[in-house]
Amino acid sequence: MLAAESKVLPLRLCRTESSHAATLCLARMNQDALYAAQRFAPFLHPSELARLDGMTDLRRHGYLTGRYCAKHALAHHIGITALDHILIEPGVFGQPLVRAPSEAAIRIGISHSADYACGLAFDPAQPMGIDLEPMSVRHEEAVRSQMTPAERCLLANSWRHGHACAWLWTVKEALGKALLMGLTVPIWMYEVKAVEQSGQFLVTTFAHLIQYKALSFEWNGALVTIVLPARTTLEIPQDCGITALPFFQAG
């Protein structure tokens, strides 16, 4: 049975001295829909198809949803129609790198979980990271074990239920991706300092990495977090389908 929903959003990253374009693709697709998309409008490069052959079914689903979103974000961003001409390969730390077309001086962020995925194409001048999780308590135990006393206090005062841990997981994963370090550093370095609601975004600042901030929102039952430079303003189309997280309460 086919089940698919996707959305491509043009973004604008604005600073006092400059601005840059970015493109976000969000999708929720089951495996049947992904294989149908590959048959009728191929999005995998031949090298990616070869890599897919060696994967288990579970890894294939994540790989396909991630590549689907990444290719659509890149295609809209750089103006290319043949998605299977775009090649994304992993770097030495697993970070996705755009290898073809070679003239595309662009970076790509990818995240996937269950049927959900997102791809974020952006200019290297504005380092970014993205992460996504379905609304769940899947990482609750692991996240709580790594929280600092200040974070425990923050979440105890501001959250209604266990989805807070899924949110915190996306914030730290997205920050690690922006830094190209993932979760390989002491987790206290990613300590959250403050959280506030601003429109449809939940805005997070960090205790130690003050040059970054995180913007979190809900799309179609998933938590999505984008990390970007703290002094950059993110402009997103109105009525684009993203909403504020439903479980945060100020104070």
Short mmCIF file of C-alpha atoms in Angstrom, two decimals, residues 4-221:
data_model
loop_
_atom_site.label_atom_id
_atom_site.label_comp_id
_atom_site.label_asym_id
_atom_site.label_seq_id
_atom_site.Cartn_x
_atom_site.Cartn_y
_atom_site.Cartn_z
CA ALA A 4 3.39 9.27 0.90
CA GLU A 5 3.41 12.91 1.85
CA SER A 6 6.19 15.37 1.10
CA LYS A 7 6.80 19.09 1.10
CA VAL A 8 9.60 21.31 -0.25
CA LEU A 9 10.08 24.69 1.44
CA PRO A 10 12.32 27.55 0.28
CA LEU A 11 14.09 29.18 3.24
CA ARG A 12 16.01 32.42 3.66
CA LEU A 13 18.89 32.86 6.12
CA CYS A 14 19.27 36.54 6.94
CA ARG A 15 22.01 38.43 8.74
CA THR A 16 22.80 42.13 8.94
CA GLU A 17 25.65 41.79 6.45
CA SER A 18 24.31 39.08 4.11
CA SER A 19 21.59 36.56 3.31
CA HIS A 20 21.60 33.07 1.81
CA ALA A 21 19.04 30.69 0.39
CA ALA A 22 18.34 27.22 1.77
CA THR A 23 15.82 24.53 0.86
CA LEU A 24 14.07 22.07 3.19
CA CYS A 25 12.31 18.88 2.11
CA LEU A 26 10.13 16.96 4.58
CA ALA A 27 8.59 13.58 3.81
CA ARG A 28 6.68 10.70 5.33
CA MET A 29 6.81 7.70 3.01
CA ASN A 30 6.56 3.97 3.43
CA GLN A 31 8.82 1.59 1.54
CA ASP A 32 6.29 0.83 -1.21
CA ALA A 33 5.95 4.53 -2.01
CA LEU A 34 9.72 4.95 -2.12
CA TYR A 35 10.23 2.07 -4.53
CA ALA A 36 7.40 3.42 -6.70
CA ALA A 37 9.07 6.84 -6.75
CA GLN A 38 12.37 5.28 -7.75
CA ARG A 39 10.72 3.34 -10.60
CA PHE A 40 8.75 6.23 -12.10
CA ALA A 41 11.06 9.18 -11.31
CA PRO A 42 14.48 7.78 -10.38
CA PHE A 43 16.26 9.71 -7.65
CA LEU A 44 19.17 7.39 -6.83
CA HIS A 45 22.52 7.81 -8.59
CA PRO A 46 23.98 4.51 -9.98
CA SER A 47 26.59 4.54 -7.21
CA GLU A 48 23.82 4.91 -4.62
CA LEU A 49 21.90 2.01 -6.16
CA ALA A 50 24.99 -0.17 -5.81
CA ARG A 51 25.30 0.82 -2.14
CA LEU A 52 21.60 0.05 -1.58
CA ASP A 53 22.02 -3.54 -2.77
CA GLY A 54 24.23 -4.38 0.20
CA MET A 55 21.83 -3.11 2.86
CA THR A 56 19.28 -4.83 5.08
CA ASP A 57 15.60 -3.94 4.58
CA LEU A 58 15.59 -1.68 7.65
CA ARG A 59 18.64 0.28 6.50
CA ARG A 60 17.25 0.48 2.97
CA HIS A 61 14.12 2.26 4.15
CA GLY A 62 16.10 4.92 6.01
CA TYR A 63 18.57 5.31 3.16
CA LEU A 64 15.77 5.72 0.60
CA THR A 65 13.75 8.24 2.61
CA GLY A 66 16.87 10.25 3.43
CA ARG A 67 18.08 10.31 -0.18
CA TYR A 68 14.60 11.13 -1.46
CA CYS A 69 14.41 14.25 0.72
CA ALA A 70 18.02 15.25 0.11
CA LYS A 71 17.68 14.98 -3.66
CA HIS A 72 14.47 17.01 -3.77
CA ALA A 73 15.98 19.70 -1.54
CA LEU A 74 19.10 19.88 -3.71
CA ALA A 75 17.17 19.80 -6.99
CA HIS A 76 15.05 22.78 -5.96
CA HIS A 77 18.06 24.58 -4.54
CA ILE A 78 20.41 24.31 -7.51
CA GLY A 79 17.81 24.02 -10.29
CA ILE A 80 18.47 20.50 -11.55
CA THR A 81 15.70 18.19 -12.81
CA ALA A 82 17.52 14.84 -13.08
CA LEU A 83 17.66 13.73 -9.46
CA ASP A 84 19.58 10.56 -10.30
CA HIS A 85 22.46 12.73 -11.57
CA ILE A 86 23.02 13.99 -8.03
CA LEU A 87 25.46 11.88 -6.01
CA ILE A 88 25.66 12.08 -2.22
CA GLU A 89 28.43 10.14 -0.51
CA PRO A 90 29.42 9.85 3.16
CA GLY A 91 32.53 11.64 4.45
CA VAL A 92 34.97 10.10 6.91
CA PHE A 93 32.68 10.95 9.83
CA GLY A 94 29.55 9.84 7.97
CA GLN A 95 28.53 13.38 7.01
CA PRO A 96 26.69 13.59 3.66
CA LEU A 97 28.71 15.24 0.89
CA VAL A 98 27.42 16.36 -2.52
CA ARG A 99 29.84 14.81 -5.05
CA ALA A 100 27.87 15.43 -8.25
CA PRO A 101 27.26 17.75 -9.89
CA SER A 102 30.82 18.70 -8.93
CA GLU A 103 30.20 22.41 -9.47
CA ALA A 104 27.50 22.47 -6.78
CA ALA A 105 29.19 24.27 -3.88
CA ILE A 106 26.43 23.31 -1.49
CA ARG A 107 26.04 21.30 1.68
CA ILE A 108 23.27 18.88 2.57
CA GLY A 109 21.88 17.77 5.90
CA ILE A 110 19.87 14.53 6.20
CA SER A 111 17.87 12.89 8.96
CA HIS A 112 15.47 9.93 8.93
CA SER A 113 13.53 7.89 11.45
CA ALA A 114 10.78 5.32 10.81
CA ASP A 115 8.75 6.60 7.79
CA TYR A 116 9.94 10.20 8.25
CA ALA A 117 12.88 12.00 6.68
CA CYS A 118 14.15 15.48 5.95
CA GLY A 119 16.80 17.02 3.75
CA LEU A 120 18.27 20.51 4.12
CA ALA A 121 20.33 22.09 1.32
CA PHE A 122 22.29 25.15 2.41
CA ASP A 123 25.24 27.41 1.66
CA PRO A 124 28.48 26.48 3.51
CA ALA A 125 28.74 30.12 4.60
CA GLN A 126 26.01 29.41 7.16
CA PRO A 127 26.74 26.09 8.92
CA MET A 128 23.59 24.18 9.78
CA GLY A 129 22.41 20.84 11.08
CA ILE A 130 19.04 19.08 11.07
CA ASP A 131 17.46 16.21 12.96
CA LEU A 132 14.03 14.63 13.06
CA GLU A 133 12.19 12.19 15.33
CA PRO A 134 8.60 10.92 15.42
CA MET A 135 6.62 12.07 18.43
CA SER A 136 7.57 9.32 20.89
CA VAL A 137 9.43 8.52 24.09
CA ARG A 138 11.88 6.24 22.26
CA HIS A 139 15.04 7.93 23.55
CA GLU A 140 13.72 8.95 26.96
CA GLU A 141 15.96 6.74 29.11
CA ALA A 142 19.12 7.47 27.14
CA VAL A 143 18.49 11.22 27.07
CA ARG A 144 17.64 11.49 30.76
CA SER A 145 20.84 9.65 31.69
CA GLN A 146 22.90 12.32 29.88
CA MET A 147 21.05 15.45 31.03
CA THR A 148 22.85 18.03 33.14
CA PRO A 149 21.27 19.26 36.41
CA ALA A 150 20.39 22.55 34.70
CA GLU A 151 18.61 20.71 31.87
CA ARG A 152 16.67 18.56 34.33
CA CYS A 153 15.45 21.69 36.04
CA LEU A 154 14.57 23.33 32.72
CA LEU A 155 12.54 20.37 31.49
CA ALA A 156 10.81 19.81 34.82
CA ASN A 157 9.45 23.37 34.72
CA SER A 158 8.56 23.64 31.04
CA TRP A 159 7.28 20.33 29.66
CA ARG A 160 4.08 18.41 30.04
CA HIS A 161 5.24 14.87 29.21
CA GLY A 162 7.95 12.60 27.86
CA HIS A 163 8.16 14.07 24.37
CA ALA A 164 10.63 16.55 25.87
CA CYS A 165 13.32 13.91 25.61
CA ALA A 166 12.66 13.37 21.89
CA TRP A 167 12.94 17.13 21.41
CA LEU A 168 16.20 17.32 23.36
CA TRP A 169 17.60 14.41 21.34
CA THR A 170 16.92 16.26 18.06
CA VAL A 171 18.47 19.47 19.40
CA LYS A 172 21.75 17.78 20.35
CA GLU A 173 21.89 15.62 17.23
CA ALA A 174 21.33 18.66 14.99
CA LEU A 175 24.00 20.65 16.85
CA GLY A 176 26.48 17.80 16.49
CA LYS A 177 25.79 17.66 12.75
CA ALA A 178 26.33 21.41 12.37
CA LEU A 179 29.69 21.01 14.11
CA LEU A 180 30.54 17.83 12.09
CA MET A 181 31.18 16.06 15.41
CA GLY A 182 27.93 14.21 16.04
CA LEU A 183 27.70 12.81 19.56
CA THR A 184 31.40 11.93 19.71
CA VAL A 185 32.25 14.69 22.19
CA PRO A 186 31.35 14.94 25.90
CA ILE A 187 27.61 15.56 25.86
CA TRP A 188 27.84 18.36 28.45
CA MET A 189 29.36 20.52 25.71
CA TYR A 190 25.90 20.60 24.09
CA GLU A 191 24.13 21.73 27.26
CA VAL A 192 20.90 23.67 26.67
CA LYS A 193 20.75 27.04 28.41
CA ALA A 194 17.29 28.43 27.65
CA VAL A 195 14.13 27.69 25.66
CA GLU A 196 11.42 30.06 24.49
CA GLN A 197 8.53 29.99 22.06
CA SER A 198 8.71 32.40 19.10
CA GLY A 199 5.89 31.97 16.62
CA GLN A 200 5.90 28.42 15.30
CA PHE A 201 9.47 27.84 16.50
CA LEU A 202 10.76 26.65 19.84
CA VAL A 203 14.08 28.54 20.11
CA THR A 204 16.90 26.93 22.08
CA THR A 205 20.19 28.54 23.08
CA PHE A 206 23.24 26.73 24.40
CA ALA A 207 25.30 27.20 27.56
CA HIS A 208 28.72 26.63 25.95
CA LEU A 209 28.28 26.84 22.17
CA ILE A 210 26.73 30.28 22.26
CA GLN A 211 27.37 30.93 18.56
CA TYR A 212 24.50 28.55 17.66
CA LYS A 213 20.78 28.28 18.28
CA ALA A 214 18.15 25.63 17.52
CA LEU A 215 14.70 26.09 16.00
CA SER A 216 12.25 23.23 16.61
CA PHE A 217 8.77 22.63 15.24
CA GLU A 218 6.25 19.90 14.41
CA TRP A 219 5.44 18.60 10.96
CA ASN A 220 2.89 15.85 10.39
CA GLY A 221 3.53 14.18 13.75
#
